[in-house]
Short mmCIF file of C-alpha atoms in Angstrom, two decimals:
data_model
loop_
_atom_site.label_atom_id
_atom_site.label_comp_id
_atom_site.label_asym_id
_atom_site.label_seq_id
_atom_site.Cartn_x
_atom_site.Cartn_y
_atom_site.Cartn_z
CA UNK V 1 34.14 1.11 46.27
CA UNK V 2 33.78 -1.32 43.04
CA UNK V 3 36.82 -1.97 41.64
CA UNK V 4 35.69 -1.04 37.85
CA UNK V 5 34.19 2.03 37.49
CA UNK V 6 32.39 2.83 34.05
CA UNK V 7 31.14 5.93 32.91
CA UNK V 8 28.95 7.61 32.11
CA UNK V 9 26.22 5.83 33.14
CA UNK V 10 23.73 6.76 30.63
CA UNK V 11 23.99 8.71 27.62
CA UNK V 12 21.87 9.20 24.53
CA UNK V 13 23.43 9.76 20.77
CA UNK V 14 21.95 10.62 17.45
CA UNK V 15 21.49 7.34 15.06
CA UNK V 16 24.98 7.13 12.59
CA UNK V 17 27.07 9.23 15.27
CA UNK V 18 30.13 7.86 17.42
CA UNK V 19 30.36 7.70 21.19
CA UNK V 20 33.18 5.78 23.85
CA UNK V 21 32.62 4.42 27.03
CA UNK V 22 34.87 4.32 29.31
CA UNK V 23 36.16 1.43 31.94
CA UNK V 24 38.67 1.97 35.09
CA UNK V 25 39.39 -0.68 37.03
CA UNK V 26 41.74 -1.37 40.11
CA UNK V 27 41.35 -5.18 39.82
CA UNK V 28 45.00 -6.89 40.61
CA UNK V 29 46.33 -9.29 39.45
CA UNK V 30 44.57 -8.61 35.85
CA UNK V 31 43.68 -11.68 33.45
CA UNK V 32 41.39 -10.02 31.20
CA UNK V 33 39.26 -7.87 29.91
CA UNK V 34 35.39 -8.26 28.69
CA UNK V 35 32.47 -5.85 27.46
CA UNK V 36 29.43 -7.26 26.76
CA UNK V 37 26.28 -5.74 25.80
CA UNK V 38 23.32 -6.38 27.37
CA UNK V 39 19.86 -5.41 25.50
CA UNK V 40 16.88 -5.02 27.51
CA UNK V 41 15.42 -8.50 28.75
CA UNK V 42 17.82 -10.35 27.56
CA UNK V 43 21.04 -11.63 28.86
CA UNK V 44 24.35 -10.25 28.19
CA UNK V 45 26.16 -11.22 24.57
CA UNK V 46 29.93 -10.76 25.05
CA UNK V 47 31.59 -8.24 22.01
CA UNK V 48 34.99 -8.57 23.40
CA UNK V 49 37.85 -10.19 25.49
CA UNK V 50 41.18 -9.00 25.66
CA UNK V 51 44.40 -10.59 27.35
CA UNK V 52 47.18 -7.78 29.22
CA UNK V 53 48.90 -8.28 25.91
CA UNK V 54 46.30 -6.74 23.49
CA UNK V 55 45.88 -2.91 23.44
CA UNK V 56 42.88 -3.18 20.28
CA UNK V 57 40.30 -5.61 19.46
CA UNK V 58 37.46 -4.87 17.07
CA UNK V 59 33.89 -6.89 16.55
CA UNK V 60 31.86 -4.88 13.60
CA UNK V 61 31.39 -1.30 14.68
CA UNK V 62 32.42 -2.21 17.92
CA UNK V 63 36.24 -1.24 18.69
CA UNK V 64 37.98 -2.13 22.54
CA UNK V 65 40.80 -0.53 23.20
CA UNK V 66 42.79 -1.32 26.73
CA UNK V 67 45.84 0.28 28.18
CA UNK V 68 47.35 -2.17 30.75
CA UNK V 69 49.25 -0.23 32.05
CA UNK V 70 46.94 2.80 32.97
CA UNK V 71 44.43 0.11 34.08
CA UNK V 72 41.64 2.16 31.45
CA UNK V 73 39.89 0.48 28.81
CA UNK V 74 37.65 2.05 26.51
CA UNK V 75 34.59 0.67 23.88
CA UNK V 76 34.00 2.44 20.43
CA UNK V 77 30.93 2.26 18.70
CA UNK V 78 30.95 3.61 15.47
CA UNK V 79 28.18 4.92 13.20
CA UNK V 80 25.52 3.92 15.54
CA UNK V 81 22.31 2.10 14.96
CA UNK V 82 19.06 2.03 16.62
CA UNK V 83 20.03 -1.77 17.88
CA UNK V 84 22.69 -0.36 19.84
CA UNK V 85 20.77 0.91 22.72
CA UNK V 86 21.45 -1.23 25.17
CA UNK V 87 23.93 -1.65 28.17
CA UNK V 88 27.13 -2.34 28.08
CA UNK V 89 28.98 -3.70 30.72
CA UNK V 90 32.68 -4.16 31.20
CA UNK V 91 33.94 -7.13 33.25
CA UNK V 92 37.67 -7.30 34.61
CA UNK V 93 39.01 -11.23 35.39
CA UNK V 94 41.85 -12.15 37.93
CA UNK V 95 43.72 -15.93 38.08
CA UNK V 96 45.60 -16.44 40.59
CA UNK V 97 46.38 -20.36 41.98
CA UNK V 98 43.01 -21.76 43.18
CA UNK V 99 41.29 -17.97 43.20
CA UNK V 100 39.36 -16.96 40.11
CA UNK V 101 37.24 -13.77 40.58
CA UNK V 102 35.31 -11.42 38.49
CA UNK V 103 34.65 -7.99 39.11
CA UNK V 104 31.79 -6.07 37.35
CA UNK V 105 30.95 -2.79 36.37
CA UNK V 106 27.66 -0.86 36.80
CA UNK V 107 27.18 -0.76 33.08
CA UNK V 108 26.55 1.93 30.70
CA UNK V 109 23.81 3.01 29.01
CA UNK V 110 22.73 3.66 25.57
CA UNK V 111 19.96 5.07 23.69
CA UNK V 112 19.88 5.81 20.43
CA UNK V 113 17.65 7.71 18.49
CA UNK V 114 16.72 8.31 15.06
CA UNK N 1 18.78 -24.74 19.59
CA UNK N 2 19.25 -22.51 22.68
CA UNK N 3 22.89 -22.27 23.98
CA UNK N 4 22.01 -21.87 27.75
CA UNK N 5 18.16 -22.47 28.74
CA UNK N 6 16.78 -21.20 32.20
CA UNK N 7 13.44 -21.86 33.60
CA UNK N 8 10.90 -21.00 34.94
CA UNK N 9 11.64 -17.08 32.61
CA UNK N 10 9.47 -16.05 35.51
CA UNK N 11 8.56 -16.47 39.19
CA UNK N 12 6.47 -14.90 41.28
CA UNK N 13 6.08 -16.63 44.67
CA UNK N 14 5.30 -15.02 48.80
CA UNK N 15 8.13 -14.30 51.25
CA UNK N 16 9.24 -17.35 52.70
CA UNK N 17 9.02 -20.38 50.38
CA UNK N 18 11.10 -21.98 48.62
CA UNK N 19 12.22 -21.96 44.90
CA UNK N 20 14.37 -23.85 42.77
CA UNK N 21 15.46 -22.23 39.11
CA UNK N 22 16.90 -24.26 36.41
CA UNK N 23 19.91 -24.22 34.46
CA UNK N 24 21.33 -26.42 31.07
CA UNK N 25 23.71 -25.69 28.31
CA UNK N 26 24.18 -27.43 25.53
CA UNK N 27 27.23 -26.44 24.70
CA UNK N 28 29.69 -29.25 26.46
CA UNK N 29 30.98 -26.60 28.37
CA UNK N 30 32.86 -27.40 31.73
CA UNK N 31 31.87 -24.90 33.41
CA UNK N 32 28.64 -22.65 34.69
CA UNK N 33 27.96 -19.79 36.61
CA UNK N 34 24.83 -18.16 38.62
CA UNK N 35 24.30 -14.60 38.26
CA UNK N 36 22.24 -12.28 40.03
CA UNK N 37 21.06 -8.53 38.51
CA UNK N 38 19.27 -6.25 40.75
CA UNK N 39 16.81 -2.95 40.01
CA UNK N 40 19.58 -1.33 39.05
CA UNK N 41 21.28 -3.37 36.41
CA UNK N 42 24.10 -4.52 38.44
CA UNK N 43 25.24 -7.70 37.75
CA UNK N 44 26.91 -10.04 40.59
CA UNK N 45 28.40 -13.46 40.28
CA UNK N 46 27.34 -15.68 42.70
CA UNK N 47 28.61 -19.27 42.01
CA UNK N 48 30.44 -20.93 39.50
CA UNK N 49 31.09 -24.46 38.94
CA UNK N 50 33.98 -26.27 36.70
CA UNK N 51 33.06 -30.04 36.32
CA UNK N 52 30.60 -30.23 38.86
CA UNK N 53 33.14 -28.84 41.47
CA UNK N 54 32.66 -25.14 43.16
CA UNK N 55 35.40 -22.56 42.24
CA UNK N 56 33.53 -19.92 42.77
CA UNK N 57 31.22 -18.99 45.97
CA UNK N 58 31.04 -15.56 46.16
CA UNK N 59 29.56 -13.95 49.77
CA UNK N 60 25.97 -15.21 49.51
CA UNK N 61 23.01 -16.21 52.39
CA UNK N 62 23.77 -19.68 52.69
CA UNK N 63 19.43 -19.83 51.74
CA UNK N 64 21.17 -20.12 48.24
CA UNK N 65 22.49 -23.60 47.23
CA UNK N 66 23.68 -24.61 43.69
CA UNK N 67 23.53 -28.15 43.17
CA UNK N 68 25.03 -29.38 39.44
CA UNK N 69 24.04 -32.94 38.97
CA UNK N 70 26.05 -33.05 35.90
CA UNK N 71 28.37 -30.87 33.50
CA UNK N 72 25.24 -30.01 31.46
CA UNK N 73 22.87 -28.62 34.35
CA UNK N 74 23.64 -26.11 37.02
CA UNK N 75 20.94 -25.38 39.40
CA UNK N 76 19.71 -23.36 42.43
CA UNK N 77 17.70 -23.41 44.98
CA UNK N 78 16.59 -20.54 47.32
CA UNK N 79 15.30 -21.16 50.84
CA UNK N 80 12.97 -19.20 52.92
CA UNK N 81 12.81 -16.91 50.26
CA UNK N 82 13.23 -12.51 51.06
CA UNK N 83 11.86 -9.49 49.19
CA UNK N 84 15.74 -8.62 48.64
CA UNK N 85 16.19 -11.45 46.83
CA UNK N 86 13.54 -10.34 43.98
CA UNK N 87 15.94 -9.98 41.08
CA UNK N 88 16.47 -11.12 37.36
CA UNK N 89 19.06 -14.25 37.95
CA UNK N 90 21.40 -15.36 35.46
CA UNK N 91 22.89 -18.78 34.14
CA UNK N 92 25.86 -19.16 32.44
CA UNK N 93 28.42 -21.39 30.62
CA UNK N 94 32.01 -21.18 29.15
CA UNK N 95 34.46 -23.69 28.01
CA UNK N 96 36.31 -23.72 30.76
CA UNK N 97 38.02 -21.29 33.54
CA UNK N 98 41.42 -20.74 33.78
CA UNK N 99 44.93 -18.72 32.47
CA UNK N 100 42.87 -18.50 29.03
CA UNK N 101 39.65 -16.10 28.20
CA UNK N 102 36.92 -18.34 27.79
CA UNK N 103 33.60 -16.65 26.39
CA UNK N 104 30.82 -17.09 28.61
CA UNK N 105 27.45 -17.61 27.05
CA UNK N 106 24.44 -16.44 29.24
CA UNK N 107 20.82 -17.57 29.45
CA UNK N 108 17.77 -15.72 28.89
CA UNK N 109 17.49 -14.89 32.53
CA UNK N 110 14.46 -15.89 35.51
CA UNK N 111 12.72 -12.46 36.73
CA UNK N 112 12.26 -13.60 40.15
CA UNK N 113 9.71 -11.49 42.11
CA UNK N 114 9.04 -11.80 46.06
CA UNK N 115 5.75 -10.23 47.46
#
């Protein structure tokens, strides 16, 4: 079973509407917390990181949110634009002495249409 | 100037060679990783070097070997090459690994197809 779990895995939205994705991970000990977006052919772009202290971090119309504590994390995209479809993929970091791993999600999808 | 350049973008070679792809970043970054994507968009890390030294080897046919001549290049060579291992394969760079969350900057990617 992978360790983050994103859903859903696809979904389509109307151009200028909202939508959240959602991360869960079970990754121990945590060190961070990435989504990146990923458009087709192209490699991923990173929109966020966030540390076990930050609960909010915002880049444009893209807003992170992560609760620590539930191990959830969740990516706002507001007033959505055509460049938005893409995927987005979370990615959850551990440090520990001489072990650094990452664990990835499958991604989410997006499509948006005018 | 491209950040992180990759090449060949593609490759199409039989089952059974051999293939190297190539990595550099501009960036003076310490550090560089290899990722592989499959059909279905999943990516997976596979190596990752911090000045020239591997920190990361995740559980891959030892066909794969990274070699990183210097900080600047990381790159990697398949042996004996597999229809499974027909993928789009990632470089990347960031600043360094450690305690802090270094951005990692990725390449255009090398859609590597085995027939």
């Amino acid at each position: 079973k992978n360790q983050v779990e994103q859903s859903p895995q696809s979904l389509i939205i109307l151009e200028g509407k909202n939508c959240t994705l959602q991360c869960n991970y079970t990754v121990s000990p945590f060190s961070n917390l990435r989504w990146y977006k990923q458009d087709t052919g192209r490699g991923p772009v990173s929109l966020t990181i966030m540390t076990f202290s930050e609960n909010t971090k915002s880049n444009g119309r893209y807003t992170a949110t992560l609760d620590a504590d539930t191990k959830q994390s969740s990516l706002h995209i507001t007033a959505s634009q055509l460049s938005d479809s893409a995927s987005y993929i979370c990615v959850v970091s551990t440090r520990e002495i001489n072990d650094y791993k990452l664990s990835f999600g499958a991604g989410t999808t997006v499509t948006v249409r005018a | 100037d491209t950040a992180v350049s990759q090449t060949p973008k593609y490759l199409v070679t039989q089952m059974g060679n051999d293939k190297s792809i190539k990595c550099e970043q501009n960036l003076g970054h310490d550090t560089m990783y290899w990722y592989k994507q499959d059909s279905k968009k999943f990516l997976k890390i596979m190596f990752s070097y911090n000045n020239k030294e591997l920190i990361i080897n995740e559980t891959v046919p030892n066909r794969f070997s990274p070699k990183s001549p210097d900080k600047a290049h990381l790159n990697l060579h398949i042996n004996s090459l597999e229809l499974g291992d027909s993928a789009v394969y990632f470089c990347a760079s960031s600043q360094d690994v450690g305690t802090r969350p270094y951005e990692q900057y990725f390449g255009p990617g090398t859609r590597l197809t085995v027939t």
